[in-house]
mmCIF file of C-alpha atoms in Angstrom:
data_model
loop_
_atom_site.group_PDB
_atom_site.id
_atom_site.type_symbol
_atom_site.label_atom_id
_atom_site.label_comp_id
_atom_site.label_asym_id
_atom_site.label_seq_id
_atom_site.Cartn_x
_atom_site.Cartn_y
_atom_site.Cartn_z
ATOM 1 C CA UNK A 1 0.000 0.000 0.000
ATOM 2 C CA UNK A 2 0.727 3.111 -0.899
ATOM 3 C CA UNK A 3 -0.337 6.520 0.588
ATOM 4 C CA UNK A 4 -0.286 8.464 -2.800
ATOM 5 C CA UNK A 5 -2.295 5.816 -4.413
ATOM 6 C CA UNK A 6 -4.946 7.087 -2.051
ATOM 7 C CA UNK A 7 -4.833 10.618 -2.425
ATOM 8 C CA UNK A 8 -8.042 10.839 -4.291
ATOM 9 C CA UNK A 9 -10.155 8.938 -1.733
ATOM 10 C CA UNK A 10 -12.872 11.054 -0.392
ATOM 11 C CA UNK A 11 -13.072 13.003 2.519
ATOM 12 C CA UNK A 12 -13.947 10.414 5.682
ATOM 13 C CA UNK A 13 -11.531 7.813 4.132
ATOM 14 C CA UNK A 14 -10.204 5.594 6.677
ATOM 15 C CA UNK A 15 -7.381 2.892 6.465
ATOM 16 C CA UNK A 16 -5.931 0.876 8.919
ATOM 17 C CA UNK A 17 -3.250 1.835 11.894
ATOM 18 C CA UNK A 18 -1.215 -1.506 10.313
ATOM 19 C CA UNK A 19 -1.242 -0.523 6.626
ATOM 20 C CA UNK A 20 -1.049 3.284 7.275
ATOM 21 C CA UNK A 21 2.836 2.790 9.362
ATOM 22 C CA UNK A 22 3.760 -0.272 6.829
ATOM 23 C CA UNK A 23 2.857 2.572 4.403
ATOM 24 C CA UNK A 24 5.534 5.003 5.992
ATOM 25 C CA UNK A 25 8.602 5.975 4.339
ATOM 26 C CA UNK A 26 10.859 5.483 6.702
ATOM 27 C CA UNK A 27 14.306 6.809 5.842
ATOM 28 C CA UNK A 28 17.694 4.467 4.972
ATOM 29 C CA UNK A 29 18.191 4.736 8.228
ATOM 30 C CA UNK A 30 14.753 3.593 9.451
ATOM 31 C CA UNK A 31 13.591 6.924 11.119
ATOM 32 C CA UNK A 32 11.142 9.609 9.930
ATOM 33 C CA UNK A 33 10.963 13.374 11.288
ATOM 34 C CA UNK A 34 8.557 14.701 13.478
ATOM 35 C CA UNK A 35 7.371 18.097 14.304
ATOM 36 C CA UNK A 36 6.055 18.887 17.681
ATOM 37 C CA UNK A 37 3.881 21.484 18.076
ATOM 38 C CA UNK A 38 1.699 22.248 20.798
ATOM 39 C CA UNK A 39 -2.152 21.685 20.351
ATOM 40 C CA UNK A 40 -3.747 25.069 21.656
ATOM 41 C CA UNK A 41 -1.465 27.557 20.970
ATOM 42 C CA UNK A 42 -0.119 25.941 17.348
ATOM 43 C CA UNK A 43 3.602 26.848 18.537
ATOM 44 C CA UNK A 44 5.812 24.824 16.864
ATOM 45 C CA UNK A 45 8.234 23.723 19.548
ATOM 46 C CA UNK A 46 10.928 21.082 17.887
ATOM 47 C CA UNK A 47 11.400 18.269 15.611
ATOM 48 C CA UNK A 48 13.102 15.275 16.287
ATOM 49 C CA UNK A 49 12.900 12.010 14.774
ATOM 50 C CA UNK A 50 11.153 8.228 15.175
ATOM 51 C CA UNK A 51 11.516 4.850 14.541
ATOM 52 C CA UNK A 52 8.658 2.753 13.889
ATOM 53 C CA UNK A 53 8.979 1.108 17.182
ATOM 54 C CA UNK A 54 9.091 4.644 18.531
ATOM 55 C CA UNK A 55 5.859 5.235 17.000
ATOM 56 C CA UNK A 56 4.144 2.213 18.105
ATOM 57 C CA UNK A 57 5.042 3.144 21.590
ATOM 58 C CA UNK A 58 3.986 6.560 21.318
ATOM 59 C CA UNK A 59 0.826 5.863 19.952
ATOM 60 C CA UNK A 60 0.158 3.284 22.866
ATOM 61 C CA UNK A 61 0.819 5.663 25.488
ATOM 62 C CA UNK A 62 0.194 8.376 24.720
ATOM 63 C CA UNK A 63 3.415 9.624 25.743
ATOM 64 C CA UNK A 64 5.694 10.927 23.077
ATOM 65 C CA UNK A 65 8.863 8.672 22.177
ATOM 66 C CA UNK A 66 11.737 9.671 20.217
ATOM 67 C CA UNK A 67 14.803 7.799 18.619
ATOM 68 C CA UNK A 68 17.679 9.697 19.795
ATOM 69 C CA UNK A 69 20.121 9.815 16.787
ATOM 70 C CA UNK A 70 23.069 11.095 19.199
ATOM 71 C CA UNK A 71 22.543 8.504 21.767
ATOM 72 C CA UNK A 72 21.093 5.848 19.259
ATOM 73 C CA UNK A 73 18.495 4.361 21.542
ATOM 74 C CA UNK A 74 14.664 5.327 22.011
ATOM 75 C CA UNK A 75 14.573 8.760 24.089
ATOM 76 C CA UNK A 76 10.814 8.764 25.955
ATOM 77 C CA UNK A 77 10.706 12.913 26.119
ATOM 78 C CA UNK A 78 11.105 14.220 29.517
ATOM 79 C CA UNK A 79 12.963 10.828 30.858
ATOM 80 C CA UNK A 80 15.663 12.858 32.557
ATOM 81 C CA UNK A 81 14.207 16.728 32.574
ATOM 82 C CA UNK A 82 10.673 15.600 32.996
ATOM 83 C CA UNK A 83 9.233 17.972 30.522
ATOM 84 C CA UNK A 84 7.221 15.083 29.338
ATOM 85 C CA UNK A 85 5.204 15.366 25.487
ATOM 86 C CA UNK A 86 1.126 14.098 26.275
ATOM 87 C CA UNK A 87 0.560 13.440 22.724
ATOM 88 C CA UNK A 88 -3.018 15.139 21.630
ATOM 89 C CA UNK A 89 -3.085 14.002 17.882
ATOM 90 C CA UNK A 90 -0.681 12.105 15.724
ATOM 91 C CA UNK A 91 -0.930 13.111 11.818
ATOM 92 C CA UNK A 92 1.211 11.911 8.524
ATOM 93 C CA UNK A 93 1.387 13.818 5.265
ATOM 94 C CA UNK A 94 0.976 13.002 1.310
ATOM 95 C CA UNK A 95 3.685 11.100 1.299
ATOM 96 C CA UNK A 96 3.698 9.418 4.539
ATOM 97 C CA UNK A 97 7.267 10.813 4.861
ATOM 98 C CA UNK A 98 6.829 13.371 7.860
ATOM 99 C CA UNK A 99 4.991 12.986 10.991
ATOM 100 C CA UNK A 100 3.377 16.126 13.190
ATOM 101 C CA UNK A 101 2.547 15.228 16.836
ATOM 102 C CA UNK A 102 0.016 17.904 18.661
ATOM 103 C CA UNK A 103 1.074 17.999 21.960
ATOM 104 C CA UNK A 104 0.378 19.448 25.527
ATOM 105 C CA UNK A 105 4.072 20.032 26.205
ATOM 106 C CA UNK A 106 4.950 20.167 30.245
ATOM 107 C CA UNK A 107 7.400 23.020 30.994
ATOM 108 C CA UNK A 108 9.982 24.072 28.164
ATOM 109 C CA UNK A 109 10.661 21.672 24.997
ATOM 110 C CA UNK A 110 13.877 22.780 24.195
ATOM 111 C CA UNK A 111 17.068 21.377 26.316
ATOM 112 C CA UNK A 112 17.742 25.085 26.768
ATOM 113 C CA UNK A 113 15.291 26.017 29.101
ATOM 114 C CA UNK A 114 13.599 27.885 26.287
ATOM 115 C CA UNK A 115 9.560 26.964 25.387
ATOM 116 C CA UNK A 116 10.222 26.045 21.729
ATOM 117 C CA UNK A 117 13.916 24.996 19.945
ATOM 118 C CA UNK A 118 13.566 28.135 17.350
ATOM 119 C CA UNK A 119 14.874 30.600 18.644
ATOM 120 C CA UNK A 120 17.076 31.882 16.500
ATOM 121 C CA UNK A 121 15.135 34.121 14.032
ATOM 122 C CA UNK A 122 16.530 35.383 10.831
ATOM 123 C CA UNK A 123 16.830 39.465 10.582
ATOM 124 C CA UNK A 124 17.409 41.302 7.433
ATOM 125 C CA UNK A 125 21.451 42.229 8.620
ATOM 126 C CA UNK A 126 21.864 39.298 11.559
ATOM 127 C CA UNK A 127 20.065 36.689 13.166
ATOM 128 C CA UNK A 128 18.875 37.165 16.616
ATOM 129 C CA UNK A 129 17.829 34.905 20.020
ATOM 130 C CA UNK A 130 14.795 36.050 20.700
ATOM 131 C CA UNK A 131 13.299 33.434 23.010
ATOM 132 C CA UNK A 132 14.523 33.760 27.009
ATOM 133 C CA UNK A 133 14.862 30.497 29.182
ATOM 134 C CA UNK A 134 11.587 29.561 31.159
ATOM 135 C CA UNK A 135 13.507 27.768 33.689
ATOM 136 C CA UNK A 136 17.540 27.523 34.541
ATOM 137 C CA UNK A 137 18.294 24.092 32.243
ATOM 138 C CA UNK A 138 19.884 23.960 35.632
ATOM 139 C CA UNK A 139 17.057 23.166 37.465
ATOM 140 C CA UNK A 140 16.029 20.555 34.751
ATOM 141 C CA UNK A 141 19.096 18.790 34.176
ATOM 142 C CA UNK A 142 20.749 19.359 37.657
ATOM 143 C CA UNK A 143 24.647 18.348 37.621
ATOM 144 C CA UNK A 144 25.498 16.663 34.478
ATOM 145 C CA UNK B 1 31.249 28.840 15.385
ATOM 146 C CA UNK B 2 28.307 26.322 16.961
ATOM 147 C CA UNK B 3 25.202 27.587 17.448
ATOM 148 C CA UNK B 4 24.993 24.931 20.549
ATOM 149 C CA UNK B 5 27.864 27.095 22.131
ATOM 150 C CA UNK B 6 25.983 30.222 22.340
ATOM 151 C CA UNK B 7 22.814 28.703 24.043
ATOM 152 C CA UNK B 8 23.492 30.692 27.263
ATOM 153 C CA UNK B 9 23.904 33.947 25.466
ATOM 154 C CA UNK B 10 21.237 36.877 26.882
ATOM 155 C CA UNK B 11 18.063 38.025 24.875
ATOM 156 C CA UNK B 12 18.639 39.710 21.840
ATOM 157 C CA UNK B 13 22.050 38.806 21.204
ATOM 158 C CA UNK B 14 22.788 38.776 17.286
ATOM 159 C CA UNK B 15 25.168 36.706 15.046
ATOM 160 C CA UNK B 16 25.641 37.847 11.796
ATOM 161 C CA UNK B 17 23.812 35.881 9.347
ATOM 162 C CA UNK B 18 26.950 34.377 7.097
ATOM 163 C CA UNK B 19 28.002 33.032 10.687
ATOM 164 C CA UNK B 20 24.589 31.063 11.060
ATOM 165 C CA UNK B 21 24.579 29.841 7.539
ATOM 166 C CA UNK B 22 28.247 28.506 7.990
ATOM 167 C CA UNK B 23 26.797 26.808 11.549
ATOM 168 C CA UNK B 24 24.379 25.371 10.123
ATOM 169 C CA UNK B 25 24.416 21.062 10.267
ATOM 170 C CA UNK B 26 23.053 20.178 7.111
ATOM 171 C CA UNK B 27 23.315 16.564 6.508
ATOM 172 C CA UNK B 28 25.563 14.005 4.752
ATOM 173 C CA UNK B 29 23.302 15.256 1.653
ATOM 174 C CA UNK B 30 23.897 18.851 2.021
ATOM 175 C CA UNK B 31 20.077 19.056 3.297
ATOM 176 C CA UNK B 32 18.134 20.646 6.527
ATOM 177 C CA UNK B 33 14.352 19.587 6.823
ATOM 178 C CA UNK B 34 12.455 22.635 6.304
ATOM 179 C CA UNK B 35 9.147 23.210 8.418
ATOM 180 C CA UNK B 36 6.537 25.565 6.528
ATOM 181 C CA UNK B 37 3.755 26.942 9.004
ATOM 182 C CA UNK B 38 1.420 29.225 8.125
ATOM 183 C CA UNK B 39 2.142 32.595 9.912
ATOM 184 C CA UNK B 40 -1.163 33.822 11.176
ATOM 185 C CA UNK B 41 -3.285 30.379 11.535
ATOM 186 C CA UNK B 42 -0.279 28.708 12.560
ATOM 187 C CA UNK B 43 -1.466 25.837 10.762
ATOM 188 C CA UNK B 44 1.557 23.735 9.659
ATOM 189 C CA UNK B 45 1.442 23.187 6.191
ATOM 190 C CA UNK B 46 4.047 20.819 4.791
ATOM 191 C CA UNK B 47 8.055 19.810 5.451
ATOM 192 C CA UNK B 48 10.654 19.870 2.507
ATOM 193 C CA UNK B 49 13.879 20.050 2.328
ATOM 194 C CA UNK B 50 16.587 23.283 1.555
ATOM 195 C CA UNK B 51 20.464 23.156 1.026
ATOM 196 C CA UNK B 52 21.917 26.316 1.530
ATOM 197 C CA UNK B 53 21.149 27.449 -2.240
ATOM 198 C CA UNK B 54 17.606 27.183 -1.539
ATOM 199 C CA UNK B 55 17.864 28.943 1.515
ATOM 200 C CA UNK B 56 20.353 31.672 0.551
ATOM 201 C CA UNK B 57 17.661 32.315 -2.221
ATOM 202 C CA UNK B 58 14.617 32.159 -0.030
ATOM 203 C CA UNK B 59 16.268 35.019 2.707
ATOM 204 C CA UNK B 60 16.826 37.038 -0.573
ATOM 205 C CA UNK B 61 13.818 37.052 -2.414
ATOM 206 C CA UNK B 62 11.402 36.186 0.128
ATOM 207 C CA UNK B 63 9.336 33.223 -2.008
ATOM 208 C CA UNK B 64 10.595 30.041 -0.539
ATOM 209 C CA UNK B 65 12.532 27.929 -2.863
ATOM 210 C CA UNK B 66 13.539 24.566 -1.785
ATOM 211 C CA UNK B 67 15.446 21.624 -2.607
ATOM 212 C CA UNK B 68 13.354 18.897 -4.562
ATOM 213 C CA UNK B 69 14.972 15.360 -3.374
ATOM 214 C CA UNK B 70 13.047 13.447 -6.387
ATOM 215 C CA UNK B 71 13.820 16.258 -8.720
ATOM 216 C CA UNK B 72 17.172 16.863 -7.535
ATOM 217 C CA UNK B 73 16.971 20.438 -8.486
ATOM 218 C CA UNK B 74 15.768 23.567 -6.991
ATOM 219 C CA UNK B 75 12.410 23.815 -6.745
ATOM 220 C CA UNK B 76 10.733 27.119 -6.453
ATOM 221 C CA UNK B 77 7.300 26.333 -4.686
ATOM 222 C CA UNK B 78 5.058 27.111 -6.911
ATOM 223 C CA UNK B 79 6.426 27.561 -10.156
ATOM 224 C CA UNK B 80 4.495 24.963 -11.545
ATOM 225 C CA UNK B 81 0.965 25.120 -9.604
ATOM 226 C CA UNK B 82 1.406 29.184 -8.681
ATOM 227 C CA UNK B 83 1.012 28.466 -4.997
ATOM 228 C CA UNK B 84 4.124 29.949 -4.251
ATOM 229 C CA UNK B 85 5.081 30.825 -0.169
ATOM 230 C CA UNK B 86 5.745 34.091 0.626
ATOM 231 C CA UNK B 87 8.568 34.369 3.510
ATOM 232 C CA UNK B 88 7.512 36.142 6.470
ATOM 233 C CA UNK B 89 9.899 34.950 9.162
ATOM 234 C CA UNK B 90 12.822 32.440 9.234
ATOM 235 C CA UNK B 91 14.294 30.736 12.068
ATOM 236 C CA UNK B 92 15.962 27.670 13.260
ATOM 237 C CA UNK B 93 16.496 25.771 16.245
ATOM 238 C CA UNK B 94 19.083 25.365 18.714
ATOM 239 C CA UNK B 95 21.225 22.802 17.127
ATOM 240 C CA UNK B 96 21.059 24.507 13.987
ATOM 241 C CA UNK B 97 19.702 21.268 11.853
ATOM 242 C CA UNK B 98 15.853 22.286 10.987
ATOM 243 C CA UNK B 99 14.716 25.248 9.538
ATOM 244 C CA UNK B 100 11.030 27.070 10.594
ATOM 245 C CA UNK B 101 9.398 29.222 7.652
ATOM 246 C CA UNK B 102 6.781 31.054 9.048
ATOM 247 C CA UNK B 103 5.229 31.623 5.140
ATOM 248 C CA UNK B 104 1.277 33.320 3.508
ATOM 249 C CA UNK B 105 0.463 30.113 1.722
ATOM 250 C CA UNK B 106 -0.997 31.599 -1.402
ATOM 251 C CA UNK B 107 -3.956 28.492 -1.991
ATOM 252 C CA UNK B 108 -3.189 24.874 -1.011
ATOM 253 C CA UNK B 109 0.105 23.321 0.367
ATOM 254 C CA UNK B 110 -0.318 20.333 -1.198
ATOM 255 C CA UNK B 111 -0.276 18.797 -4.537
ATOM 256 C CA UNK B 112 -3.716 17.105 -3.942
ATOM 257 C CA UNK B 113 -4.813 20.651 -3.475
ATOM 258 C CA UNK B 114 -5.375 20.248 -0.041
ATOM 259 C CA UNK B 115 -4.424 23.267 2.719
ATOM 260 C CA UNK B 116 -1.860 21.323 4.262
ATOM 261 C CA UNK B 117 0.190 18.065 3.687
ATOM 262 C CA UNK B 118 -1.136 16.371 7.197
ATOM 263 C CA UNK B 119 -4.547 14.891 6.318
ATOM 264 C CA UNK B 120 -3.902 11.702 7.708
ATOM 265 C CA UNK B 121 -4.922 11.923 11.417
ATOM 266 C CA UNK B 122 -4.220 8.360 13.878
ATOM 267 C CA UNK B 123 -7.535 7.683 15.737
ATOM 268 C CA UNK B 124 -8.063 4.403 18.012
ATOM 269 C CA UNK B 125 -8.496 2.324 15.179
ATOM 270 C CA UNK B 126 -7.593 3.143 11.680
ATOM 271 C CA UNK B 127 -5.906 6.387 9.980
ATOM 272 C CA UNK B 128 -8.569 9.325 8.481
ATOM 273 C CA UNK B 129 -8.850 11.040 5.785
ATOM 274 C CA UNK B 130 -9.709 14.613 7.423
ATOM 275 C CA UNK B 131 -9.077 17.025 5.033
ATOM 276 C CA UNK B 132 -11.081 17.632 1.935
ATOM 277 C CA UNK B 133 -9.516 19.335 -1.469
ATOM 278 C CA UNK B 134 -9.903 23.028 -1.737
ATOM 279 C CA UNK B 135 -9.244 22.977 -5.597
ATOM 280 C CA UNK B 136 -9.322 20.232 -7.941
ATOM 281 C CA UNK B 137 -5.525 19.355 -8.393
ATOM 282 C CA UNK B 138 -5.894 19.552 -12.475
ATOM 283 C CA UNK B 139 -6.483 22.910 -12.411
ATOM 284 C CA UNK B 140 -3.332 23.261 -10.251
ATOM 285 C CA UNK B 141 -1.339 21.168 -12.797
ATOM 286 C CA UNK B 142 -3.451 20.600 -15.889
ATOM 287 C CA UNK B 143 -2.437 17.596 -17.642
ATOM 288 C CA UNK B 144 0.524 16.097 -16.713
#
C-alpha cells in the first residue's frame, strides 16, 4: 500500500493503523521526522525524529517517544528533565514521509530552558535569540 | 562557530547571518528539513527540504525555494501550480539542523490541493482522511 495511491479517496476515508505505518517511508536509516507542536497555541516547539517502534510506543501511550540519533536508543521525552510530550493528535502527510505530533508540552521543549527549539530568528542584517529560558536548564538537568 | 555554544547567550544577542549559515548542520546530503507553518493560523502546512542554495535564495527574495529530493533540483514552490510561499519569518532551532518558515500560503500546500500536507490523522483504530480538497488538483497542474 501506498499513501499516494490514495490521495483521491474522499473526505472520511479511513485505512488501517497496520497498513497506514507499513505505508511510511521510513528513511535508509529507518527513522522519519517529526514536528512537535503544541495543540492550543499551534507553537511549533521542535522536531526530532522516530523509529517505527518509537511510533508504536507513542501511539500506545500516549506519551511521546523519540529515537535519539546522538545517543542511538529510544529517548521517551522528559525521561531525565521531565518535561514530558502528552501526545493530543498524531498526523502523517501526502507522502507518509513526515509525521506532526500535537502535543500538551509540560514546561519548556527545548534542552535550553527555552519553550520552543527556534529561537534563533533570521533578521534582514543578523540573526537574533529572541526566546529567554523559562527555567535555569539547571534546574532541569541538575549536575550533568 | 556552533550555534549549541551560544545557548546561554542573553536576549537579543545577534550573530551575523553568514556566521549562522556557515553553523548550520546540514546533513551528509547537504540538506536541513524545512518546516513551513502558516504565519497567522499557525497551521503547519508541509516539510521539505533546503540546502543552503535554496535557503540563501529564499532570505533574498522572500518566495521560498527549496530543494526537490526526487527532482534533484531547486524547486521554487510554486512555479508549476502558482502556490508559491511568501517568507515572512525564518528561524531555526538550537542545534542549527531544521529550519522554521513562518510563510502566507498563497492556496493549497499540497499537490492534492489540499491546505496542508497532514490529512492523515491516527484515531483508536484506523488512519482518516480529514481534510477535503480546496481545488481540484488539475487545475493546479493541468495535464501532466
Amino acid at each position: 500500500m501506498n499513501l499516494k495511491a490514495l490521495e483521491g479517496k474522499p473526505l472520511g476515508y479511513r485505512a488501517s493503523t497496520k497498513e497506514v505505518l507499513d505505508a511510511l517511508r521510513f528513511g535508509s536509516d529507518g527513522l522519519l521526522p517529526a514536528i512537535a507542536q503544541q495543540y492550543d497555541t499551534g507553537e511549533v516547539l521542535m522536531m526530532a525524529w522516530m523509529n517505527r517502534e518509537a511510533l508504536e510506543e507513542t501511539l500506545a501511550n500516549k506519551q511521546v517517544c523519540y529515537w535519539s540519533r546522538s545517543r542511538q536508543r529510544l529517548w521517551r521525552k522528559g525521561e531525565e528533565s521531565r518535561q514530558v510530550q502528552q501526545l493530543v493528535e498524531l498526523r502523517t502527510d501526502c507522502d507518509g514521509d513526515t509525521l506532526l505530533l500535537l502535543v500538551d508540552q509540560t514546561g519548556p521543549a527545548c534542552h535550553t530552558g527555552r519553550a520552543s527549539c527556534f529561537y534563533w530568528k533570521f533578521e534582514e542584517e543578523d540573526v537574533v535569540m529572541d526566546r529567554e529560558p523559562m527555567v535555569d536548564p539547571e534546574e532541569l538537568y541538575g549536575e550533568r
